[in-house]
XYZ file of C-alpha atoms in Angstrom:
667
model
C 58.275 169.980 52.790
C 58.110 169.796 56.798
C 60.962 168.585 58.511
C 60.740 165.324 60.322
C 64.102 164.766 61.814
C 63.612 166.596 65.313
C 60.997 164.359 66.476
C 62.945 161.132 65.281
C 66.032 162.388 67.205
C 64.016 163.055 70.330
C 62.508 159.648 70.450
C 65.838 158.119 69.759
C 67.396 159.989 72.707
C 64.529 159.163 74.818
C 65.067 155.386 74.127
C 68.628 155.690 75.097
C 67.892 157.593 78.323
C 65.578 154.893 79.360
C 68.179 152.083 78.708
C 70.567 154.251 81.045
C 68.031 154.515 83.732
C 67.533 150.602 83.839
C 71.196 149.984 83.889
C 71.480 152.542 86.896
C 68.427 150.990 88.845
C 70.010 147.265 88.369
C 72.608 148.272 90.804
C 69.996 148.571 93.740
C 68.619 144.966 93.450
C 70.906 143.412 96.184
C 69.852 145.818 99.089
C 67.269 143.301 100.972
C 69.466 140.148 100.528
C 70.336 139.869 104.221
C 66.604 139.622 105.125
C 65.906 136.723 102.656
C 69.050 134.996 104.012
C 67.807 135.066 107.568
C 65.987 131.804 108.717
C 62.340 131.887 108.563
C 59.845 130.137 111.214
C 57.878 127.467 109.778
C 54.060 128.035 109.769
C 52.071 124.984 110.946
C 48.419 124.536 110.039
C 46.079 124.693 113.068
C 44.603 121.172 112.588
C 48.100 119.439 112.343
C 48.687 116.551 115.085
C 51.282 116.933 117.499
C 53.340 113.965 117.366
C 56.408 112.695 119.436
C 59.705 111.689 117.731
C 58.979 108.012 118.086
C 55.824 108.372 116.274
C 57.432 110.455 113.472
C 60.170 107.839 113.082
C 57.624 104.936 112.736
C 57.311 103.710 109.201
C 53.924 102.680 107.424
C 54.268 100.618 104.304
C 51.942 100.892 101.633
C 52.016 98.135 98.997
C 50.917 99.306 95.400
C 49.457 96.607 93.176
C 48.700 96.568 89.517
C 44.863 96.097 90.059
C 42.404 98.796 89.115
C 40.234 99.500 92.243
C 37.581 101.103 89.913
C 37.442 98.088 87.596
C 34.238 96.016 87.982
C 34.370 92.598 89.490
C 30.879 91.526 88.771
C 30.390 91.478 85.007
C 28.133 88.702 83.869
C 27.849 87.527 80.101
C 25.564 85.061 78.543
C 26.888 81.581 77.580
C 25.346 80.158 74.570
C 27.176 76.858 75.036
C 25.656 76.324 78.656
C 22.796 78.455 78.193
C 23.129 80.521 81.298
C 24.737 83.762 82.585
C 28.239 83.237 83.696
C 30.463 85.423 85.613
C 33.648 86.645 83.947
C 36.719 85.861 85.985
C 39.310 88.075 83.948
C 38.662 91.718 84.248
C 41.072 94.228 82.324
C 42.897 95.950 84.913
C 44.525 98.439 82.535
C 43.634 102.146 82.712
C 45.034 104.422 79.781
C 45.517 108.166 80.826
C 46.896 109.413 77.802
C 47.826 107.990 74.339
C 49.098 109.870 71.354
C 50.053 108.341 67.897
C 53.385 109.850 66.742
C 56.212 109.319 64.466
C 59.581 109.685 66.458
C 62.852 109.766 64.602
C 66.098 109.196 66.479
C 68.578 111.897 66.659
C 71.505 109.548 65.854
C 69.979 108.228 62.626
C 70.623 109.788 59.263
C 67.158 110.965 58.859
C 67.601 112.758 62.385
C 70.697 114.243 61.285
C 69.187 115.535 57.921
C 66.163 117.190 59.750
C 68.458 118.853 62.410
C 70.728 120.174 59.665
C 67.792 121.710 57.652
C 66.398 123.459 60.887
C 69.835 125.019 61.671
C 69.881 126.342 58.170
C 66.549 127.713 58.299
C 67.019 129.353 61.888
C 70.469 130.991 60.883
C 69.181 132.402 57.649
C 66.163 133.893 59.504
C 68.491 135.517 62.380
C 70.930 136.971 59.805
C 68.097 138.655 57.849
C 66.841 140.070 61.084
C 70.129 141.617 62.059
C 70.865 142.958 58.539
C 67.544 144.691 58.578
C 67.790 146.231 62.006
C 71.417 147.546 61.247
C 70.187 149.154 57.830
C 67.260 150.715 59.515
C 69.685 152.349 62.102
C 72.107 153.346 59.419
C 69.338 155.032 57.285
C 67.996 156.997 60.344
C 71.730 158.369 61.084
C 72.222 159.386 57.459
C 69.059 160.904 56.719
C 69.891 164.313 58.177
C 73.150 164.575 56.198
C 71.393 163.388 52.958
C 68.924 166.299 53.494
C 71.610 168.928 53.788
C 73.617 167.540 50.803
C 70.510 167.203 48.623
C 71.202 170.531 46.801
C 74.972 169.835 46.476
C 75.278 166.267 45.629
C 71.820 165.318 44.407
C 71.158 161.804 43.465
C 74.809 160.623 44.035
C 74.093 160.224 47.876
C 71.840 157.017 47.410
C 74.910 154.954 45.775
C 77.045 154.677 48.904
C 74.049 153.607 51.211
C 72.941 150.867 48.819
C 76.561 149.460 48.304
C 77.053 149.434 51.930
C 73.871 147.500 52.724
C 74.535 145.142 50.053
C 78.149 144.392 51.500
C 76.633 143.817 54.939
C 74.089 141.199 53.848
C 76.658 139.425 51.843
C 79.225 139.210 54.667
C 76.497 138.125 57.103
C 75.220 135.351 54.585
C 78.715 134.248 53.894
C 79.783 133.870 57.744
C 77.028 131.655 58.999
C 76.679 131.736 62.750
C 75.788 128.464 64.260
C 72.964 128.721 66.817
C 73.643 127.469 70.530
C 72.193 124.064 71.225
C 69.039 124.332 73.288
C 69.201 122.416 76.663
C 66.184 119.845 76.991
C 63.947 120.490 79.886
C 63.656 116.513 80.458
C 67.042 115.516 81.832
C 66.330 111.853 81.136
C 66.028 112.431 77.416
C 63.675 109.765 76.833
C 62.922 108.734 73.166
C 60.883 105.926 72.017
C 62.456 103.955 68.899
C 60.832 101.595 66.696
C 61.868 99.764 63.596
C 59.999 97.984 60.962
C 61.273 95.059 58.684
C 60.492 95.044 55.284
C 58.216 92.301 53.987
C 59.541 90.111 51.130
C 57.503 90.790 48.012
C 55.135 88.091 47.093
C 56.120 86.086 43.985
C 53.987 83.780 41.781
C 55.476 81.010 40.032
C 53.849 79.348 37.422
C 54.894 76.213 35.386
C 53.477 74.938 32.126
C 53.213 71.217 30.938
C 51.965 69.273 28.249
C 48.462 68.230 28.537
C 47.835 64.726 28.879
C 46.787 62.866 25.674
C 42.901 62.832 25.227
C 41.004 60.611 22.776
C 37.365 60.868 22.042
C 35.334 57.499 22.384
C 31.689 57.071 21.418
C 29.514 53.996 21.020
C 26.097 52.918 21.332
C 24.951 50.569 24.178
C 21.945 48.259 23.457
C 20.336 45.461 25.238
C 22.293 42.835 23.465
C 25.748 44.200 24.257
C 24.767 44.671 28.059
C 23.570 41.024 27.894
C 26.959 39.693 26.496
C 28.946 41.648 29.053
C 26.994 39.966 31.938
C 27.452 36.576 30.443
C 31.293 37.000 30.043
C 31.368 38.281 33.755
C 29.717 35.019 34.750
C 31.987 32.729 32.741
C 34.906 34.600 34.389
C 33.590 33.711 38.039
C 32.712 30.269 37.131
C 36.330 29.688 35.987
C 37.844 30.993 39.104
C 35.375 28.872 41.268
C 36.739 25.852 39.429
C 40.276 26.766 39.773
C 40.017 27.157 43.610
C 38.085 23.965 43.935
C 40.994 22.111 41.937
C 44.028 23.538 43.703
C 42.731 23.635 47.501
C 40.803 21.296 49.352
C 40.125 23.461 52.022
C 38.102 25.857 49.563
C 35.291 22.972 49.945
C 34.665 23.681 53.544
C 34.444 27.451 52.998
C 30.893 28.988 53.430
C 28.978 30.467 50.864
C 29.635 34.304 52.145
C 33.458 33.678 52.134
C 33.216 32.129 48.507
C 31.165 35.119 47.461
C 33.781 37.700 48.836
C 36.666 35.637 47.440
C 35.275 35.523 43.953
C 33.989 39.201 43.966
C 37.438 40.369 45.047
C 39.243 38.287 42.358
C 36.823 39.263 39.697
C 37.408 43.020 40.199
C 39.897 44.004 37.479
C 41.516 46.783 39.595
C 44.803 48.471 38.840
C 45.883 48.050 42.345
C 47.476 44.739 41.791
C 49.762 46.295 39.155
C 51.094 48.745 41.536
C 51.669 46.434 44.566
C 55.309 45.729 43.823
C 56.178 49.397 43.303
C 54.204 50.366 46.508
C 56.004 47.843 48.352
C 59.333 49.147 47.421
C 58.363 52.790 48.012
C 57.000 51.683 51.503
C 60.529 49.905 52.230
C 62.253 53.158 51.102
C 60.176 55.253 53.423
C 60.783 52.924 56.369
C 64.389 52.994 55.892
C 64.413 56.844 55.880
C 62.282 56.805 59.089
C 64.369 54.217 60.700
C 67.712 55.334 59.424
C 69.405 55.685 62.881
C 68.374 52.059 63.778
C 69.786 50.835 60.467
C 72.787 52.479 60.738
C 73.323 51.042 64.259
C 72.467 47.541 62.909
C 75.189 47.818 60.243
C 77.909 49.895 61.802
C 77.539 50.267 65.734
C 79.867 48.407 67.904
C 79.971 49.085 71.740
C 83.358 50.574 72.401
C 82.951 50.090 76.112
C 83.394 46.196 75.632
C 87.172 46.863 75.691
C 86.813 47.987 79.510
C 84.373 45.269 80.578
C 86.618 42.234 80.246
C 84.398 39.400 79.563
C 80.785 41.018 79.721
C 78.691 42.257 76.886
C 75.415 44.143 76.069
C 72.486 43.880 73.927
C 71.507 46.987 71.850
C 67.715 47.408 71.096
C 67.261 47.881 67.519
C 63.604 47.475 65.867
C 60.290 46.618 67.644
C 57.766 44.553 65.462
C 54.201 44.666 66.415
C 50.760 44.519 64.769
C 47.491 45.885 66.078
C 45.727 42.664 65.246
C 47.824 40.606 67.203
C 48.112 42.905 70.334
C 46.580 40.614 72.882
C 48.040 37.441 71.628
C 51.395 35.945 73.028
C 54.380 34.992 70.766
C 54.277 31.339 70.818
C 56.916 30.491 68.045
C 59.880 32.125 66.176
C 61.569 30.754 63.138
C 64.052 32.520 60.534
C 63.734 31.912 56.853
C 66.611 29.567 55.688
C 67.063 31.423 52.516
C 66.249 35.102 53.187
C 68.215 36.207 56.173
C 66.053 39.210 56.929
C 62.588 37.475 56.915
C 61.297 35.686 59.965
C 57.785 34.005 61.008
C 56.040 34.693 64.277
C 53.228 32.586 65.541
C 50.751 34.098 67.865
C 48.422 32.204 70.222
C 47.895 31.946 73.973
C 49.635 29.818 76.755
C 46.682 30.621 79.035
C 44.585 27.550 78.504
C 41.359 28.877 79.984
C 41.401 31.712 77.455
C 41.950 30.229 74.051
C 40.884 32.226 71.174
C 42.132 33.046 67.659
C 45.648 32.801 66.270
C 47.821 34.552 63.722
C 50.790 33.807 61.652
C 52.981 36.951 60.606
C 56.007 37.275 58.483
C 58.230 40.332 59.240
C 61.054 41.553 57.375
C 63.733 43.806 58.752
C 63.467 46.079 55.751
C 59.920 46.899 56.790
C 59.600 46.782 60.647
C 56.338 48.829 60.394
C 54.176 46.215 58.974
C 54.226 42.502 58.338
C 55.009 41.140 54.959
C 52.294 38.252 55.124
C 49.242 38.033 57.454
C 47.368 34.862 58.081
C 44.736 34.396 60.690
C 43.134 31.169 62.012
C 40.332 30.341 64.278
C 42.687 28.476 66.826
C 45.936 29.640 68.463
C 49.225 28.693 66.930
C 51.659 26.758 69.210
C 54.539 26.041 66.819
C 55.914 26.572 63.441
C 58.726 25.657 60.936
C 60.061 26.548 57.439
C 61.303 24.111 54.769
C 64.988 24.149 54.171
C 64.728 23.493 50.351
C 61.446 25.336 49.785
C 61.681 28.332 51.987
C 58.001 29.408 50.846
C 56.357 26.616 52.899
C 55.502 27.157 56.329
C 54.319 24.474 58.680
C 52.061 25.380 61.627
C 50.768 23.405 64.743
C 47.555 24.644 66.225
C 46.172 24.273 69.752
C 43.282 22.191 68.400
C 45.437 19.532 67.344
C 45.555 20.454 63.504
C 48.625 20.868 61.490
C 48.607 23.185 58.545
C 50.962 24.078 55.660
C 50.979 27.649 54.256
C 52.478 28.380 50.635
C 53.546 31.946 50.514
C 53.559 32.104 46.708
C 49.844 31.708 46.728
C 47.846 34.972 47.155
C 44.838 33.494 49.268
C 45.053 33.434 53.078
C 43.898 29.895 53.493
C 46.526 26.901 54.141
C 47.306 24.768 51.184
C 46.939 21.793 53.420
C 45.342 21.087 56.741
C 44.916 17.910 58.729
C 41.323 16.714 59.762
C 39.635 14.163 61.834
C 39.879 11.799 58.735
C 43.458 12.249 57.946
C 44.264 11.594 61.790
C 44.619 15.110 63.369
C 45.819 15.383 67.062
C 43.192 15.604 69.864
C 45.334 17.901 71.956
C 47.701 20.866 71.222
C 50.507 20.317 68.838
C 53.433 21.655 70.853
C 56.254 21.493 68.243
C 56.508 20.576 64.422
C 59.246 20.381 61.912
C 59.142 20.364 58.176
C 61.753 18.113 56.879
C 62.090 17.487 53.134
C 58.627 16.883 52.226
C 57.259 15.037 55.294
C 55.763 16.696 58.248
C 56.991 15.373 61.563
C 54.247 15.656 64.105
C 54.630 15.301 67.691
C 51.189 13.993 69.211
C 50.190 14.887 72.638
C 47.403 12.453 73.314
C 47.023 11.281 76.893
C 50.089 9.214 77.591
C 51.520 8.702 74.045
C 53.575 10.605 71.653
C 53.078 10.253 67.972
C 55.894 10.477 65.509
C 56.436 9.692 61.742
C 54.366 6.928 59.997
C 52.186 6.201 62.940
C 54.888 5.662 65.492
C 53.534 5.501 68.996
C 55.827 6.015 71.962
C 54.142 5.400 75.545
C 55.179 7.941 77.771
C 54.261 8.891 81.470
C 53.195 12.536 80.639
C 52.528 14.435 77.590
C 55.183 15.607 75.159
C 55.751 19.258 75.169
C 58.947 19.729 73.059
C 61.068 17.588 70.680
C 64.187 18.278 68.418
C 65.669 16.021 65.625
C 69.410 15.256 65.549
C 71.320 17.389 63.000
C 73.136 14.297 61.445
C 71.297 11.247 62.655
C 67.962 11.552 60.833
C 66.217 8.703 62.795
C 67.162 9.986 66.290
C 65.076 12.720 68.085
C 64.561 13.930 71.613
C 61.186 14.443 73.380
C 60.615 16.688 76.406
C 57.581 15.794 78.476
C 55.373 17.770 80.852
C 56.622 15.853 83.955
C 60.036 16.873 83.529
C 61.678 13.951 81.798
C 63.738 13.738 78.367
C 63.334 10.707 76.231
C 65.818 9.765 73.440
C 63.786 8.197 70.775
C 64.191 6.546 67.224
C 61.941 6.262 64.328
C 63.038 2.808 63.679
C 62.029 1.370 67.107
C 58.391 1.843 68.384
C 58.357 -0.457 71.358
C 60.805 1.389 73.665
C 62.886 4.372 74.077
C 66.660 4.443 73.356
C 67.408 6.356 76.682
C 65.718 8.210 79.583
C 66.894 11.307 81.375
C 65.624 12.607 84.731
C 66.027 16.101 83.468
C 63.757 18.608 85.240
C 61.249 18.717 88.218
C 58.802 20.687 85.987
C 57.631 20.815 82.270
C 60.313 20.842 79.879
C 59.822 24.006 77.694
C 62.549 23.376 75.166
C 65.367 20.883 73.743
C 67.779 21.632 71.338
C 70.834 19.736 69.794
C 74.193 21.730 69.296
C 74.623 22.604 65.781
C 78.248 21.527 65.779
C 78.830 18.789 68.437
C 76.949 15.817 67.708
C 76.669 14.546 71.276
C 75.586 17.750 72.997
C 71.911 18.875 73.583
C 70.321 21.346 75.910
C 67.239 21.704 77.706
C 65.226 24.305 79.815
C 62.240 24.068 82.103
C 59.902 25.995 84.305
C 61.953 25.135 87.487
C 64.342 28.007 86.722
C 67.070 25.903 85.192
C 69.050 25.242 81.892
C 70.977 21.964 81.499
C 73.646 20.910 78.966
C 73.742 17.239 78.401
C 75.889 14.752 76.667
C 73.525 12.046 75.333
C 75.739 9.310 76.039
C 75.716 10.397 79.917
C 72.617 10.513 81.849
C 73.462 13.185 84.309
C 73.908 16.837 82.969
C 77.234 18.357 82.255
C 76.383 22.038 83.192
C 73.432 23.248 85.259
C 72.420 27.025 85.384
C 69.820 28.467 87.748
C 68.486 31.831 86.392
C 66.014 32.457 89.384
C 62.792 32.472 87.174
C 60.995 30.075 84.810
C 63.050 29.690 81.415
C 60.729 30.223 78.471
C 63.269 29.179 75.736
C 66.853 28.437 74.816
C 68.732 28.652 71.481
C 72.256 27.953 70.331
C 74.358 30.512 68.458
C 74.912 29.430 64.860
C 78.484 30.941 64.931
C 79.917 29.255 67.845
C 79.644 25.976 69.745
C 79.733 27.374 73.168
C 77.526 30.498 72.951
C 73.666 29.969 73.766
C 70.959 32.460 74.695
C 68.034 31.882 77.327
C 64.969 34.196 78.094
C 63.238 33.983 81.532
C 59.710 35.139 82.471
C 61.037 38.068 84.544
C 61.828 39.914 81.449
C 65.694 39.163 81.119
C 67.792 37.831 78.204
C 70.793 35.772 79.391
C 73.561 35.053 77.031
C 76.270 32.347 77.762
C 79.602 31.729 76.608
C 81.102 28.494 78.091
C 84.719 29.098 76.717
C 84.868 32.572 78.658
C 82.855 31.835 81.696
C 81.622 28.377 82.586
C 79.645 29.416 85.802
C 77.574 32.352 84.923
C 76.162 34.448 81.898
C 78.377 37.080 80.479
C 75.090 39.286 79.659
C 72.003 39.469 81.687
C 69.917 42.352 80.499
C 66.254 43.079 81.067
C 64.434 43.510 77.646
C 61.008 44.276 78.732
C 59.032 45.548 81.648
C 59.267 43.031 84.578
C 55.665 43.311 85.748
C 53.953 43.681 82.410
C 55.589 41.332 79.822
C 56.872 38.035 80.018
C 59.364 36.714 77.380
C 58.407 33.440 75.702
C 60.737 32.684 72.849
C 64.267 33.640 71.449
C 66.214 32.887 68.047
C 69.594 33.621 66.682
C 69.963 35.085 63.142
C 71.997 32.657 61.075
C 74.088 35.259 59.502
C 73.999 38.629 61.353
C 74.906 39.166 64.967
C 71.306 39.828 66.084
C 68.500 37.650 68.134
C 64.940 38.219 68.030
C 62.862 37.927 71.372
C 59.059 37.602 71.795
C 56.848 38.364 74.568
C 53.333 37.622 75.704
C 51.976 40.821 74.513
C 52.565 40.036 70.942
C 55.868 42.338 70.486
C 58.941 41.012 68.897
C 62.132 42.981 69.707
C 65.199 42.909 67.683
C 68.666 43.105 69.702
C 72.219 43.343 68.563
C 75.034 41.445 70.084
C 77.937 43.569 71.427
C 81.624 42.448 70.446
C 82.076 40.640 73.499
C 79.256 38.345 73.182
C 80.676 37.032 69.708
C 84.356 36.886 70.352
C 86.282 34.954 67.559
C 89.592 33.206 68.171
C 92.524 36.079 67.937
C 95.332 35.901 65.350
C 98.555 35.138 66.593
C 101.752 36.376 64.838
C 102.755 34.010 61.996
C 99.835 31.694 62.551
C 96.671 31.570 60.642
C 93.406 31.694 62.620
C 91.766 28.209 62.362
C 88.085 28.320 61.698
C 85.451 25.707 61.070
C 83.146 22.952 62.515
C 86.303 20.991 63.559
C 87.638 24.001 65.709
C 84.121 24.546 67.329
C 83.826 20.893 68.105
C 87.347 20.740 69.420
C 86.566 23.886 71.689
C 83.473 22.255 73.247
C 85.228 18.962 73.616
C 87.838 20.576 75.848
C 85.362 21.831 78.209
C 83.391 18.430 78.382
C 86.651 16.656 79.105
C 87.170 18.894 82.143
C 83.904 18.164 83.612
C 84.237 14.389 82.829
C 87.514 14.242 84.694
C 85.980 16.082 87.825
C 83.058 13.586 87.691
C 85.317 10.413 87.502
C 87.346 11.645 90.376
C 84.267 12.124 92.628
């Protein structure tokens, strides 16, 4: 076998000699370092401009915008709506140079650490295997001559040490793992895009099973005779309903054929809606109480804490606002609380503009349901006044602009009055300004030329038309009449020939007169001449006069005190007075509605709760709560009980009147 060792040795020595030459030649690299260190002259292109220092220092600003200069500005598209080509104003200015969809994993995340650790393990194992293989080859090359010489002597024993050495080296390299050096990133900013995706909740289907509704199979045969009998029964029902209506209400005789047909058809319908009306009304009230829960809480519990620092002044807190779409353009001409149900009140709608008289409406609202009235009655003529019966609170008397007086019964389902005056029964020829329902008699105030009509044909000749009246709280035969010319007459039902007394009260029409609920001698009047006056009916001159700087629409005494009253003016303000606190001016003057748009027409105190209702000429009724200063009660003294009752209220007002009387006697 030819010997291959000499050429291998020669190539190995040649490789070593080449390495030595490279190492020797590496020492001659720095011979021309001085030449490179010397400064070189800059080479200028031949076409470069020669500029001065001033021109070189001059700055030119260039503004970069986000608009694409290559984007088209004249794209036209066809508009199917207008049927023409229209220019598109918005052009996409975005130019995408490069886009690549990838999935980047952050280095600091768990997945990034796992991948990095796997790459390091793979790279370390490859390098270790390469090192072991190269060392084993060199070792084999060095040991091959020795093995050839000792082949005859040792024989097969020479292969064992080489294999054992190679195995030991590989085991040591694998056991001692070399950590590779971290590569430096070429990008010094090390930008990495991170994104996260939230898990969507799994969709779930919920099913429930209920008992099926009971079913019954009904079958019958219908022939001509059964159909005929059904029609006959329906006609008999309609005739019975007609007879009932004729027997109960005389007004039904005047109704036209069309209205009678509508009423009978509505009543004949056997709908199940009537069975659900009570439950629906309760549900509606519950929904409204949830909707207006904050207002209900204020009504029940809110007390203005700032009254402690205001000394003697008070405020009015707006609560509910009652309005109906059908009565939008009608003014509030009358207000009255129900004597039995303290949350129910009646509102009369009409018009004070006598050139524009139209229809009228009677609405009854409850504070439990401010969104919709409990009862709605419409009339052809405007309502000018109303009142409720004390013993029978379901009876409402109404005076119309055309002179008629009607009584509504809230227990009856129909919308027509139970009684209505006519020309035969002696209706008025002019508007009925005020009416009261006392016991079962209707007291009517006639406004006919120069006379005023009372009970039992009582005629009192006056100079002007009567505009307001009020009966005495204790003396039933005595009543006051306010006239259009400004005078107030004290009259009696027992005398028809002359007046008991005459008061030159105001310079313009008297809008309201009202007896004090506690003191039998005191009454109050208001007028369009901007004044409110308090009178003692035994004295012809007023005890107190208040100028409110605007026409006074209505006044009302408070039910809880003999010295508290409220007045409303056409400039949108509500004034509350307490004579025991301040005899000269109101303790509360607060605008309730917009001054230019709405004018307040009427005001009424609630008999139990500390609230008032105010109506305006747009058909709105606003409920207001009195602050503690407006309803001050006598303070408790140590060791003494607080005296309450009518006698205390009468004494309180008498004390004020005596002061005024003493001043008048001295003058």
